[in-house]
Tab-separated table of C-alpha atoms and ligand atoms in Angstrom:
chain	number	residue	atom	x	y	z
A	1	UNK	CA	0.000	0.000	0.000
A	2	UNK	CA	1.311	3.448	-0.920
A	3	UNK	CA	1.380	6.150	1.726
A	4	UNK	CA	-1.164	8.328	-0.093
A	5	UNK	CA	-3.682	5.474	0.082
A	6	UNK	CA	-3.600	5.459	3.866
A	7	UNK	CA	-5.927	7.052	6.366
A	8	UNK	CA	-4.667	9.810	8.659
A	9	UNK	CA	-4.452	7.314	11.528
A	10	UNK	CA	-2.294	4.908	9.505
A	11	UNK	CA	0.021	7.719	8.384
A	12	UNK	CA	0.396	9.151	11.889
A	13	UNK	CA	1.233	5.709	13.309
A	14	UNK	CA	4.000	5.305	10.716
A	15	UNK	CA	5.455	8.772	11.319
A	16	UNK	CA	5.396	8.496	15.097
A	17	UNK	CA	7.064	5.060	15.018
A	18	UNK	CA	9.593	6.628	12.612
A	19	UNK	CA	8.958	3.995	9.937
A	20	UNK	CA	8.506	6.846	7.469
A	21	UNK	CA	9.510	10.494	7.652
A	22	UNK	CA	7.190	13.473	7.276
A	23	UNK	CA	9.054	14.243	4.041
A	24	UNK	CA	8.329	10.766	2.642
A	25	UNK	CA	4.647	11.259	3.446
A	26	UNK	CA	4.703	14.591	1.629
A	27	UNK	CA	6.534	13.098	-1.370
A	28	UNK	CA	3.834	10.479	-1.732
A	29	UNK	CA	1.113	13.100	-1.366
A	30	UNK	CA	2.562	15.377	-4.070
A	31	UNK	CA	3.239	12.413	-6.344
A	32	UNK	CA	-0.442	11.544	-6.104
A	33	UNK	CA	-1.463	15.160	-6.656
A	34	UNK	CA	0.577	15.429	-9.849
A	35	UNK	CA	-0.927	12.137	-11.031
A	36	UNK	CA	-4.609	12.989	-10.601
A	37	UNK	CA	-5.045	16.735	-10.046
A	38	UNK	CA	-5.064	17.510	-13.806
A	39	UNK	CA	-8.256	15.433	-14.039
A	40	UNK	CA	-9.905	16.653	-10.853
A	41	UNK	CA	-9.063	20.368	-10.360
A	42	UNK	CA	-9.460	20.153	-6.584
A	43	UNK	CA	-6.885	22.844	-5.822
A	44	UNK	CA	-6.732	26.573	-6.521
A	45	UNK	CA	-3.219	26.817	-5.115
A	46	UNK	CA	-0.558	24.254	-4.227
A	47	UNK	CA	1.997	25.212	-1.604
A	48	UNK	CA	4.733	22.653	-2.167
A	49	UNK	CA	7.839	24.731	-1.218
A	50	UNK	CA	6.374	25.896	2.133
A	51	UNK	CA	5.006	22.427	2.804
A	52	UNK	CA	8.486	20.942	2.303
A	53	UNK	CA	9.959	23.403	4.792
A	54	UNK	CA	7.309	22.425	7.354
A	55	UNK	CA	7.908	18.695	6.791
A	56	UNK	CA	11.655	19.192	7.233
A	57	UNK	CA	10.976	21.015	10.501
A	58	UNK	CA	8.762	18.186	11.779
A	59	UNK	CA	11.428	15.615	10.860
A	60	UNK	CA	14.197	17.548	12.568
A	61	UNK	CA	12.084	17.875	15.719
A	62	UNK	CA	11.537	14.108	15.682
A	63	UNK	CA	15.285	13.593	15.138
A	64	UNK	CA	15.947	15.735	18.203
A	65	UNK	CA	13.518	13.748	20.305
A	66	UNK	CA	11.024	16.632	20.501
A	67	UNK	CA	7.273	16.192	20.061
A	68	UNK	CA	5.902	18.103	17.041
A	69	UNK	CA	2.301	17.345	18.117
A	70	UNK	CA	-0.316	14.659	17.543
A	71	UNK	CA	-0.731	15.493	13.833
A	72	UNK	CA	3.021	15.320	13.123
A	73	UNK	CA	3.622	15.114	9.382
A	74	UNK	CA	-0.049	14.891	8.363
A	75	UNK	CA	-0.764	16.591	5.008
A	76	UNK	CA	-3.892	18.753	5.139
A	77	UNK	CA	-5.666	20.747	2.402
A	78	UNK	CA	-7.548	23.939	3.226
A	79	UNK	CA	-10.712	25.315	1.634
A	80	UNK	CA	-9.787	28.585	-0.015
A	81	UNK	CA	-12.017	30.763	2.152
A	82	UNK	CA	-9.788	30.095	5.190
A	83	UNK	CA	-6.728	32.327	5.610
A	84	UNK	CA	-3.261	30.769	5.516
A	85	UNK	CA	-0.636	33.432	6.045
A	86	UNK	CA	1.275	34.321	2.875
A	87	UNK	CA	-0.976	32.262	0.590
A	88	UNK	CA	-3.742	33.531	-1.707
A	89	UNK	CA	-7.261	33.373	-0.303
A	90	UNK	CA	-9.542	33.746	-3.317
A	91	UNK	CA	-12.841	32.434	-1.900
A	92	UNK	CA	-13.308	31.078	-5.425
A	93	UNK	CA	-13.905	34.648	-6.612
A	94	UNK	CA	-12.311	36.919	-9.176
A	95	UNK	CA	-12.715	39.809	-6.770
A	96	UNK	CA	-10.071	38.282	-4.467
A	97	UNK	CA	-7.936	36.711	-7.174
A	98	UNK	CA	-4.726	38.423	-6.121
A	99	UNK	CA	-5.364	38.847	-2.426
A	100	UNK	CA	-2.772	37.313	-0.092
A	101	UNK	CA	-3.806	36.482	3.479
A	102	UNK	CA	-1.790	38.493	6.019
A	103	UNK	CA	-2.384	36.087	8.919
A	104	UNK	CA	-3.381	32.517	9.808
A	105	UNK	CA	-6.930	31.598	10.747
A	106	UNK	CA	-7.122	30.127	14.257
A	107	UNK	CA	-7.881	26.658	12.829
A	108	UNK	CA	-4.661	26.858	10.801
A	109	UNK	CA	-2.453	27.806	13.737
A	110	UNK	CA	-4.038	25.011	15.773
A	111	UNK	CA	-3.460	22.334	13.105
A	112	UNK	CA	0.075	23.519	12.390
A	113	UNK	CA	0.682	23.742	16.147
A	114	UNK	CA	0.089	19.965	16.241
A	115	UNK	CA	2.519	19.282	13.397
A	116	UNK	CA	0.115	19.189	10.423
A	117	UNK	CA	1.510	20.227	7.019
A	118	UNK	CA	-0.625	22.554	4.868
A	119	UNK	CA	-0.288	21.444	1.232
A	120	UNK	CA	-2.642	23.791	-0.604
A	121	UNK	CA	-5.912	25.683	-0.930
A	122	UNK	CA	-8.933	23.922	-2.374
A	123	UNK	CA	-11.620	24.961	-4.809
A	124	UNK	CA	-15.083	26.049	-3.696
A	125	UNK	CA	-18.253	27.660	-4.909
A	126	UNK	CA	-17.696	31.412	-4.942
A	127	UNK	CA	-17.823	32.668	-1.333
A	128	UNK	CA	-19.137	29.198	-0.393
A	129	UNK	CA	-22.456	29.864	-2.137
A	130	UNK	CA	-23.494	26.771	-4.010
A	131	UNK	CA	-23.835	23.004	-3.881
A	132	UNK	CA	-21.698	21.862	-6.786
A	133	UNK	CA	-18.425	23.901	-6.923
A	134	UNK	CA	-19.653	25.105	-10.330
A	135	UNK	CA	-19.898	28.753	-9.215
A	136	UNK	CA	-16.111	28.960	-8.622
A	137	UNK	CA	-14.265	31.466	-10.807
A	138	UNK	CA	-11.500	28.842	-11.124
A	139	UNK	CA	-13.336	26.098	-12.978
A	140	UNK	CA	-15.414	23.214	-11.720
A	141	UNK	CA	-13.948	20.394	-9.614
A	142	UNK	CA	-14.744	16.900	-10.919
A	143	UNK	CA	-16.116	14.085	-8.811
A	144	UNK	CA	-13.407	11.368	-8.666
A	145	UNK	CA	-16.077	8.620	-8.862
A	146	UNK	CA	-17.350	9.921	-12.191
A	147	UNK	CA	-15.598	12.836	-13.852
A	148	UNK	CA	-18.790	13.990	-15.567
A	149	UNK	CA	-20.404	14.667	-12.198
A	150	UNK	CA	-20.018	17.387	-9.561
A	151	UNK	CA	-18.263	16.672	-6.250
A	152	UNK	CA	-20.943	18.657	-4.412
A	153	UNK	CA	-20.276	21.967	-2.760
A	154	UNK	CA	-19.390	24.325	-1.627
A	155	UNK	CA	-16.383	22.437	-0.160
A	156	UNK	CA	-16.123	20.351	-3.348
A	157	UNK	CA	-12.361	20.805	-3.762
A	158	UNK	CA	-11.660	19.563	-0.239
A	159	UNK	CA	-13.984	16.584	-0.686
A	160	UNK	CA	-12.535	15.588	-4.059
A	161	UNK	CA	-8.951	15.968	-2.777
A	162	UNK	CA	-9.627	13.474	0.037
A	163	UNK	CA	-11.658	11.070	-2.102
A	164	UNK	CA	-9.017	10.981	-4.855
A	165	UNK	CA	-6.272	10.217	-2.306
A	166	UNK	CA	-4.467	13.550	-2.643
A	167	UNK	CA	-4.672	14.323	1.108
A	168	UNK	CA	-5.930	12.343	4.102
A	169	UNK	CA	-7.625	15.380	5.716
A	170	UNK	CA	-9.065	18.619	4.377
A	171	UNK	CA	-10.943	21.486	5.975
A	172	UNK	CA	-14.313	22.685	4.798
A	173	UNK	CA	-16.876	25.230	5.937
A	174	UNK	CA	-20.550	24.476	6.432
A	175	UNK	CA	-23.229	27.176	6.428
A	176	UNK	CA	-26.062	25.051	5.072
A	177	UNK	CA	-24.436	21.720	4.233
A	178	UNK	CA	-21.177	22.551	2.485
A	179	UNK	CA	-19.142	19.958	4.389
A	180	UNK	CA	-21.762	17.218	4.573
A	181	UNK	CA	-23.179	17.316	1.051
A	182	UNK	CA	-19.808	17.076	-0.772
A	183	UNK	CA	-18.683	14.414	1.726
A	184	UNK	CA	-21.785	12.442	0.792
A	185	UNK	CA	-21.235	12.900	-2.982
A	186	UNK	CA	-17.604	11.717	-2.785
A	187	UNK	CA	-17.832	8.832	-0.300
A	188	UNK	CA	-15.922	10.419	2.576
A	189	UNK	CA	-16.747	11.708	6.067
A	190	UNK	CA	-17.304	15.307	7.058
A	191	UNK	CA	-18.226	16.825	10.379
A	192	UNK	CA	-20.163	20.038	10.830
A	193	UNK	CA	-19.405	20.991	14.414
A	194	UNK	CA	-21.844	22.720	16.750
A	195	UNK	CA	-22.035	26.469	16.114
A	196	UNK	CA	-19.391	28.046	18.345
A	197	UNK	CA	-17.210	24.960	18.885
A	198	UNK	CA	-14.567	25.777	16.243
A	199	UNK	CA	-13.264	29.315	15.773
A	200	UNK	CA	-14.099	31.180	12.537
A	201	UNK	CA	-11.406	33.788	13.063
A	202	UNK	CA	-9.673	34.151	9.696
A	203	UNK	CA	-12.519	32.457	7.798
A	204	UNK	CA	-14.365	34.650	5.286
A	205	UNK	CA	-17.880	35.203	6.600
A	206	UNK	CA	-20.843	34.116	4.495
A	207	UNK	CA	-23.778	33.980	6.930
A	208	UNK	CA	-22.286	34.606	10.342
A	209	UNK	CA	-25.102	33.106	12.423
A	210	UNK	CA	-24.748	29.812	10.507
A	211	UNK	CA	-21.065	29.508	9.464
A	212	UNK	CA	-18.967	26.669	10.891
A	213	UNK	CA	-15.576	25.127	10.042
A	214	UNK	CA	-14.955	21.393	10.201
A	215	UNK	CA	-12.823	18.441	9.119
A	216	UNK	CA	-13.294	16.139	6.125
A	217	UNK	CA	-11.494	12.786	5.980
A	218	UNK	CA	-11.720	9.213	4.850
A	219	UNK	CA	-12.877	7.897	8.208
A	220	UNK	CA	-14.910	8.999	11.201
A	221	UNK	CA	-11.894	8.453	13.443
A	222	UNK	CA	-9.738	10.755	11.291
A	223	UNK	CA	-12.348	13.521	11.521
A	224	UNK	CA	-12.507	13.103	15.306
A	225	UNK	CA	-8.744	13.480	15.574
A	226	UNK	CA	-8.674	16.618	13.423
A	227	UNK	CA	-11.506	18.051	15.523
A	228	UNK	CA	-9.393	17.416	18.627
A	229	UNK	CA	-6.836	19.836	17.219
A	230	UNK	CA	-9.333	22.461	15.990
A	231	UNK	CA	-12.009	22.727	18.680
A	232	UNK	CA	-11.923	25.027	21.666
A	233	UNK	CA	-12.429	28.569	22.834
A	234	UNK	CA	-10.906	31.453	20.874
A	235	UNK	CA	-11.311	35.003	22.084
A	236	UNK	CA	-10.894	36.209	18.491
A	237	UNK	CA	-14.278	34.716	17.476
A	238	UNK	CA	-17.108	36.421	19.381
A	239	UNK	CA	-19.345	33.352	18.946
A	240	UNK	CA	-16.726	30.979	20.337
A	241	UNK	CA	-17.835	28.808	23.217
A	242	UNK	CA	-15.767	27.675	26.190
A	243	UNK	CA	-15.485	23.852	26.423
A	244	UNK	CA	-12.540	22.351	28.164
A	245	UNK	CA	-11.154	18.866	28.531
A	246	UNK	CA	-13.193	17.213	25.779
A	247	UNK	CA	-11.506	14.657	23.535
A	248	UNK	CA	-13.303	13.487	20.419
A	249	UNK	CA	-11.209	10.391	19.804
A	250	UNK	CA	-11.300	8.961	23.289
A	251	UNK	CA	-14.414	6.912	23.931
A	252	UNK	CA	-15.302	6.832	20.229
A	253	UNK	CA	-15.336	3.007	20.309
A	254	UNK	CA	-17.780	2.740	23.206
A	255	UNK	CA	-20.890	0.552	22.840
A	256	UNK	CA	-23.933	2.076	21.166
A	257	UNK	CA	-26.441	-0.419	22.547
A	258	UNK	CA	-29.328	1.354	24.241
A	259	UNK	CA	-28.886	4.665	22.421
A	260	UNK	CA	-32.169	6.177	21.253
A	261	UNK	CA	-32.079	7.327	17.635
A	262	UNK	CA	-34.897	9.248	15.937
A	263	UNK	CA	-35.689	9.556	12.243
A	264	UNK	CA	-37.480	12.818	11.367
A	265	UNK	CA	-40.001	11.744	8.752
A	266	UNK	CA	-39.851	15.147	7.041
A	267	UNK	CA	-36.198	14.534	6.136
A	268	UNK	CA	-37.132	11.487	4.051
A	269	UNK	CA	-39.491	13.451	1.810
A	270	UNK	CA	-38.371	13.433	-1.806
A	271	UNK	CA	-35.335	11.210	-1.191
A	272	UNK	CA	-34.644	8.927	-4.147
A	273	UNK	CA	-35.508	5.211	-3.716
A	274	UNK	CA	-31.905	4.016	-4.134
A	275	UNK	CA	-30.759	6.270	-1.285
A	276	UNK	CA	-33.700	5.138	0.872
A	277	UNK	CA	-32.636	1.494	0.269
A	278	UNK	CA	-29.176	2.175	1.665
A	279	UNK	CA	-30.637	4.146	4.546
A	280	UNK	CA	-32.945	1.293	5.500
A	281	UNK	CA	-29.998	-1.093	5.511
A	282	UNK	CA	-28.225	1.180	8.029
A	283	UNK	CA	-31.358	1.333	10.173
A	284	UNK	CA	-31.446	-2.488	10.248
A	285	UNK	CA	-27.777	-2.543	11.190
A	286	UNK	CA	-28.410	-0.155	14.077
A	287	UNK	CA	-31.290	-2.326	15.305
A	288	UNK	CA	-28.892	-5.289	15.321
A	289	UNK	CA	-26.534	-3.212	17.473
A	290	UNK	CA	-29.301	-2.782	20.034
A	291	UNK	CA	-30.049	0.848	19.150
A	292	UNK	CA	-33.668	1.922	19.694
A	293	UNK	CA	-35.115	3.472	16.553
A	294	UNK	CA	-38.066	5.839	16.700
A	295	UNK	CA	-39.875	7.806	13.965
A	296	UNK	CA	-40.241	11.527	14.736
A	297	UNK	CA	-42.244	14.438	13.364
A	298	UNK	CA	-40.701	17.898	13.296
A	299	UNK	CA	-43.251	19.848	11.235
A	300	UNK	CA	-41.293	23.127	11.021
A	301	UNK	CA	-38.537	21.295	9.110
A	302	UNK	CA	-40.579	21.858	5.980
A	303	UNK	CA	-39.904	25.630	6.266
A	304	UNK	CA	-36.128	25.273	6.566
A	305	UNK	CA	-35.266	26.128	2.947
A	306	UNK	CA	-37.494	29.217	3.005
A	307	UNK	CA	-35.989	30.406	6.296
A	308	UNK	CA	-32.437	29.787	5.119
A	309	UNK	CA	-32.839	31.583	1.806
A	310	UNK	CA	-33.892	34.747	3.651
A	311	UNK	CA	-31.433	34.629	6.555
A	312	UNK	CA	-28.308	33.449	4.690
A	313	UNK	CA	-28.530	36.013	1.829
A	314	UNK	CA	-29.422	38.777	4.324
A	315	UNK	CA	-26.274	38.100	6.336
A	316	UNK	CA	-24.227	37.571	3.170
A	317	UNK	CA	-25.292	40.940	1.760
A	318	UNK	CA	-23.890	42.567	4.869
A	319	UNK	CA	-20.694	40.435	5.041
A	320	UNK	CA	-19.905	41.002	1.367
A	321	UNK	CA	-20.298	44.774	1.597
A	322	UNK	CA	-16.614	44.953	2.540
A	323	UNK	CA	-15.561	43.847	-0.947
A	324	UNK	CA	-15.915	47.270	-2.476
A	325	UNK	CA	-12.720	47.703	-4.467
A	326	UNK	CA	-11.211	49.880	-1.707
A	327	UNK	CA	-9.864	47.533	0.926
A	328	UNK	CA	-9.633	44.071	-0.599
A	329	UNK	CA	-8.777	42.671	-3.975
A	330	UNK	CA	-9.824	43.849	-7.382
A	331	UNK	CA	-10.406	47.569	-8.084
A	332	UNK	CA	-11.988	48.652	-11.369
A	333	UNK	CA	-10.945	51.879	-13.121
A	334	UNK	CA	-13.753	54.452	-12.994
A	335	UNK	CA	-14.464	58.181	-13.032
A	336	UNK	CA	-16.293	58.505	-9.728
A	337	UNK	CA	-16.229	56.649	-6.416
A	338	UNK	CA	-19.748	55.273	-6.916
A	339	UNK	CA	-18.846	53.979	-10.362
A	340	UNK	CA	-15.708	52.394	-8.917
A	341	UNK	CA	-17.734	50.501	-6.262
A	342	UNK	CA	-20.316	49.370	-8.784
A	343	UNK	CA	-17.891	48.299	-11.402
A	344	UNK	CA	-15.449	46.540	-9.002
A	345	UNK	CA	-18.336	44.542	-7.548
A	346	UNK	CA	-20.128	44.032	-10.851
A	347	UNK	CA	-17.056	42.635	-12.577
A	348	UNK	CA	-15.585	40.882	-9.505
A	349	UNK	CA	-18.587	38.896	-8.264
A	350	UNK	CA	-20.185	36.046	-10.199
A	351	UNK	CA	-23.888	35.551	-10.918
A	352	UNK	CA	-24.820	33.471	-7.870
A	353	UNK	CA	-23.141	35.856	-5.425
A	354	UNK	CA	-24.858	38.850	-7.014
A	355	UNK	CA	-28.196	37.015	-6.842
A	356	UNK	CA	-27.705	36.398	-3.094
A	357	UNK	CA	-26.688	40.021	-2.430
A	358	UNK	CA	-29.815	41.227	-4.224
A	359	UNK	CA	-32.121	38.840	-2.337
A	360	UNK	CA	-30.477	39.723	0.984
A	361	UNK	CA	-30.590	43.465	0.433
A	362	UNK	CA	-34.236	43.229	-0.588
A	363	UNK	CA	-35.150	41.136	2.474
A	364	UNK	CA	-33.525	43.697	4.781
A	365	UNK	CA	-34.769	46.844	3.072
A	366	UNK	CA	-37.161	49.272	4.779
A	367	UNK	CA	-40.705	48.047	4.319
A	368	UNK	CA	-39.627	44.469	3.590
A	369	UNK	CA	-37.654	43.667	6.701
A	370	UNK	CA	-40.708	42.825	8.831
A	371	UNK	CA	-42.257	40.818	6.024
A	372	UNK	CA	-39.198	38.685	5.296
A	373	UNK	CA	-36.228	38.866	7.666
A	374	UNK	CA	-38.108	39.204	10.945
A	375	UNK	CA	-40.585	36.464	10.015
A	376	UNK	CA	-37.758	34.159	8.969
A	377	UNK	CA	-36.003	34.802	12.285
A	378	UNK	CA	-39.205	33.908	14.173
A	379	UNK	CA	-39.706	30.753	12.132
A	380	UNK	CA	-36.094	29.838	12.880
A	381	UNK	CA	-36.813	30.063	16.628
A	382	UNK	CA	-39.776	27.750	16.103
A	383	UNK	CA	-37.511	25.235	14.354
A	384	UNK	CA	-34.992	25.392	17.209
A	385	UNK	CA	-37.784	24.717	19.723
A	386	UNK	CA	-39.111	21.801	17.650
A	387	UNK	CA	-35.642	20.234	17.536
A	388	UNK	CA	-35.368	20.648	21.312
A	389	UNK	CA	-38.645	18.780	21.748
A	390	UNK	CA	-37.391	16.032	19.421
A	391	UNK	CA	-34.170	15.721	21.365
A	392	UNK	CA	-36.238	15.353	24.523
A	393	UNK	CA	-37.163	11.882	23.207
A	394	UNK	CA	-33.936	10.700	21.532
A	395	UNK	CA	-30.139	10.959	21.869
A	396	UNK	CA	-29.447	11.352	18.150
A	397	UNK	CA	-31.287	11.712	14.865
A	398	UNK	CA	-30.381	10.154	11.526
A	399	UNK	CA	-31.333	10.749	7.904
A	400	UNK	CA	-29.751	10.419	4.480
A	401	UNK	CA	-27.271	13.303	4.011
A	402	UNK	CA	-28.561	14.186	0.547
A	403	UNK	CA	-31.718	13.286	-1.385
A	404	UNK	CA	-29.709	11.792	-4.257
A	405	UNK	CA	-26.186	10.815	-5.289
A	406	UNK	CA	-23.919	13.221	-7.218
A	407	UNK	CA	-25.606	14.911	-10.187
A	408	UNK	CA	-24.062	15.754	-13.550
A	409	UNK	CA	-21.965	18.853	-14.228
A	410	UNK	CA	-24.281	21.470	-15.791
A	411	UNK	CA	-27.442	19.619	-14.759
A	412	UNK	CA	-28.719	22.151	-12.191
A	413	UNK	CA	-26.622	25.262	-12.588
A	414	UNK	CA	-29.181	27.111	-14.712
A	415	UNK	CA	-31.969	26.322	-12.262
A	416	UNK	CA	-31.039	27.828	-8.864
A	417	UNK	CA	-34.223	26.673	-7.148
A	418	UNK	CA	-33.627	23.012	-7.928
A	419	UNK	CA	-30.056	23.480	-6.637
A	420	UNK	CA	-31.372	25.114	-3.434
A	421	UNK	CA	-33.921	22.413	-2.539
A	422	UNK	CA	-31.210	19.749	-2.714
A	423	UNK	CA	-29.933	21.075	0.637
A	424	UNK	CA	-33.239	20.474	2.370
A	425	UNK	CA	-31.765	17.798	4.652
A	426	UNK	CA	-28.593	19.567	5.772
A	427	UNK	CA	-29.824	23.158	6.229
A	428	UNK	CA	-32.003	22.631	9.359
A	429	UNK	CA	-28.927	21.549	11.336
A	430	UNK	CA	-27.259	24.941	10.729
A	431	UNK	CA	-30.429	26.893	11.487
A	432	UNK	CA	-30.679	25.140	14.852
A	433	UNK	CA	-26.946	25.298	15.666
A	434	UNK	CA	-26.660	21.510	16.046
A	435	UNK	CA	-23.753	19.227	15.107
A	436	UNK	CA	-23.878	16.595	12.366
A	437	UNK	CA	-21.713	14.053	10.649
A	438	UNK	CA	-21.991	12.870	7.074
A	439	UNK	CA	-20.448	9.480	6.363
A	440	UNK	CA	-20.636	6.925	3.563
A	441	UNK	CA	-23.461	4.404	3.938
A	442	UNK	CA	-23.172	2.585	0.638
A	443	UNK	CA	-23.548	3.113	-3.085
A	444	UNK	CA	-26.265	4.013	-5.486
A	445	UNK	CA	-26.280	1.678	-8.460
A	446	UNK	CA	-28.817	3.628	-10.476
A	447	UNK	CA	-26.434	5.092	-13.025
A	448	UNK	CA	-24.436	1.924	-13.669
A	449	UNK	CA	-21.372	3.368	-11.913
A	450	UNK	CA	-20.947	3.189	-8.167
A	451	UNK	CA	-21.895	6.538	-6.707
A	452	UNK	CA	-21.537	6.934	-2.948
A	453	UNK	CA	-24.392	8.099	-0.756
A	454	UNK	CA	-24.107	9.519	2.712
A	455	UNK	CA	-25.763	9.082	6.070
A	456	UNK	CA	-26.311	12.093	8.310
A	457	UNK	CA	-26.046	11.666	12.090
A	458	UNK	CA	-27.384	14.704	13.960
A	459	UNK	CA	-26.566	15.494	17.581
A	460	UNK	CA	-27.573	17.969	20.265
A	461	UNK	CA	-25.401	21.080	20.596
A	462	UNK	CA	-21.905	20.068	21.735
A	463	UNK	CA	-22.693	16.353	21.643
A	464	UNK	CA	-20.137	15.561	18.915
A	465	UNK	CA	-18.901	12.637	21.025
A	466	UNK	CA	-22.161	10.681	20.720
A	467	UNK	CA	-22.465	11.538	17.013
A	468	UNK	CA	-18.945	10.278	16.333
A	469	UNK	CA	-19.483	7.174	18.466
A	470	UNK	CA	-22.541	6.106	16.459
A	471	UNK	CA	-20.752	6.940	13.197
A	472	UNK	CA	-17.731	4.907	14.205
A	473	UNK	CA	-19.833	1.853	15.061
A	474	UNK	CA	-21.438	1.947	11.607
A	475	UNK	CA	-18.093	2.572	9.928
A	476	UNK	CA	-16.539	-0.508	11.487
A	477	UNK	CA	-19.379	-2.641	10.154
A	478	UNK	CA	-19.299	-1.414	6.550
A	479	UNK	CA	-15.757	-0.076	6.171
A	480	UNK	CA	-14.494	-3.041	4.180
A	481	UNK	CA	-16.975	-2.508	1.332
A	482	UNK	CA	-16.404	1.261	1.269
A	483	UNK	CA	-12.620	1.047	1.302
A	484	UNK	CA	-12.478	-1.634	-1.342
A	485	UNK	CA	-14.676	0.385	-3.726
A	486	UNK	CA	-12.708	3.530	-2.923
A	487	UNK	CA	-9.445	1.696	-3.694
A	488	UNK	CA	-10.845	0.515	-7.006
A	489	UNK	CA	-11.992	4.032	-7.946
A	490	UNK	CA	-8.622	5.530	-6.989
A	491	UNK	CA	-6.622	3.034	-9.021
A	492	UNK	CA	-8.862	3.725	-12.009
A	493	UNK	CA	-8.147	7.459	-11.736
A	494	UNK	CA	-4.395	6.986	-11.821
A	495	UNK	CA	-4.633	4.551	-14.742
A	496	UNK	CA	-6.844	6.870	-16.774
A	497	UNK	CA	-4.216	9.555	-16.425
A	498	UNK	CA	-1.433	7.197	-17.461
A	499	UNK	CA	-3.387	6.234	-20.579
A	500	UNK	CA	-3.912	9.916	-21.396
A	501	UNK	CA	-0.182	10.597	-21.089
A	502	UNK	CA	0.709	7.646	-23.349
A	503	UNK	CA	-1.707	8.959	-26.019
B	601	LIG	N1	-25.526	25.054	-0.617
B	601	LIG	C1	-25.879	26.015	0.392
B	601	LIG	C2	-25.843	27.407	-0.193
B	601	LIG	O1	-25.566	27.542	-1.351
B	601	LIG	C3	-24.952	25.881	1.579
B	601	LIG	C4	-23.624	26.477	1.356
B	601	LIG	C5	-22.693	26.354	2.525
B	601	LIG	O2	-22.912	25.576	3.432
B	601	LIG	N2	-21.646	27.148	2.487
B	601	LIG	O3	-26.091	28.367	0.486
């Protein structure tokens, strides 16, 4: 087995036992990137020279008997809306094309502080607005399972990089599903932490009352370990929450027997039959484990999309006001100041971002605010209360992560509403500030190729431990099938490239 094929846990074991060096891990990672990245387009920027310096530093610390941290030598890719000092941070937008981040986001200093090596910045829908990575100004990312399909979004670059074997861990952001949906489309795991658990300092704001940052990896265990490094109070993020002494890896293998798990019926509405088949198989598995399954009704879930598409654009219109051609990025030539603002924004932002700014500004404007924004905020409170009632009866909730497997490139991009409703299952979790994991639960055979589909495990605020524990128990039962299919897909990718080069 090559190093790039390994999980984070396997790599870290080899580095800490000194069977391989951090530099050898990085060599294997960049070898894989050069082999498959031309087909996938997961990265906006690769940072090989800096990464090599960091790997050399980790190795010399190990040589000197020092401890570089519990992620020593682990290659990590970063969604390009998270600041890494000295590297571009484009947010997938032309408006920030040449902007270089002057400081590290807190999540970056925490990962690097544990010895992780940042290898590059990954592609995303512009300003994280989208579900397919098609709204990026830097080209679409391809789904490694089928290059004619999207990897999901907005963290599609991070998801595809992990799925294709280019990195064992990547960071994503999740405002309405952007970690979980691409994880589901690419057969990997992604954790959306509870609002407030992981600092957003240095992460470009989209909708500040919903934004979260989280890990994406091949296994549940790998995500738990990355979360161990990232979580915790940060005075630089005003929404950060104080939680001490919690470890996400320890106790992950505890028994799940006796846990009460609810299935909100509303989240199964409109889910395709092949995904439902896989979901039912997981439910049977959980029953075998001695988990108590219960159907739930959370009626306000049906309003989630409507609430989100008022609140998220409203907050985005305010967050994006700072990109005015004066302080950040692109500035258009113009006669007057007003023309300069208009033309910098008009030529810098893409269609989807402009659409969201218009919706948000309208929803907040005098005369409309009460009708839209205030009502959406009230409906959101109702949803939070309904979830609380649901969690009075169960420890966790489960659902499919997405209503269908990955769709084709170009299939939905001209029809924003059909793109929006695809996030029906993930959005409520952000509105209520809960935590949720997306993990592979099997494959859809509908299209003739194996396309992964994801399970969502939803937890109460700050109950990541129970979410991860249930996820881990399922993973151990079905891991063999998932990893063998993943291995097959990855080998195919490399071979296709070789054939192309021979031609
Ligand atoms: N797809 C959703 C949107 O376009 C969610 C995006 C996200 O989570 N960043 O708003």
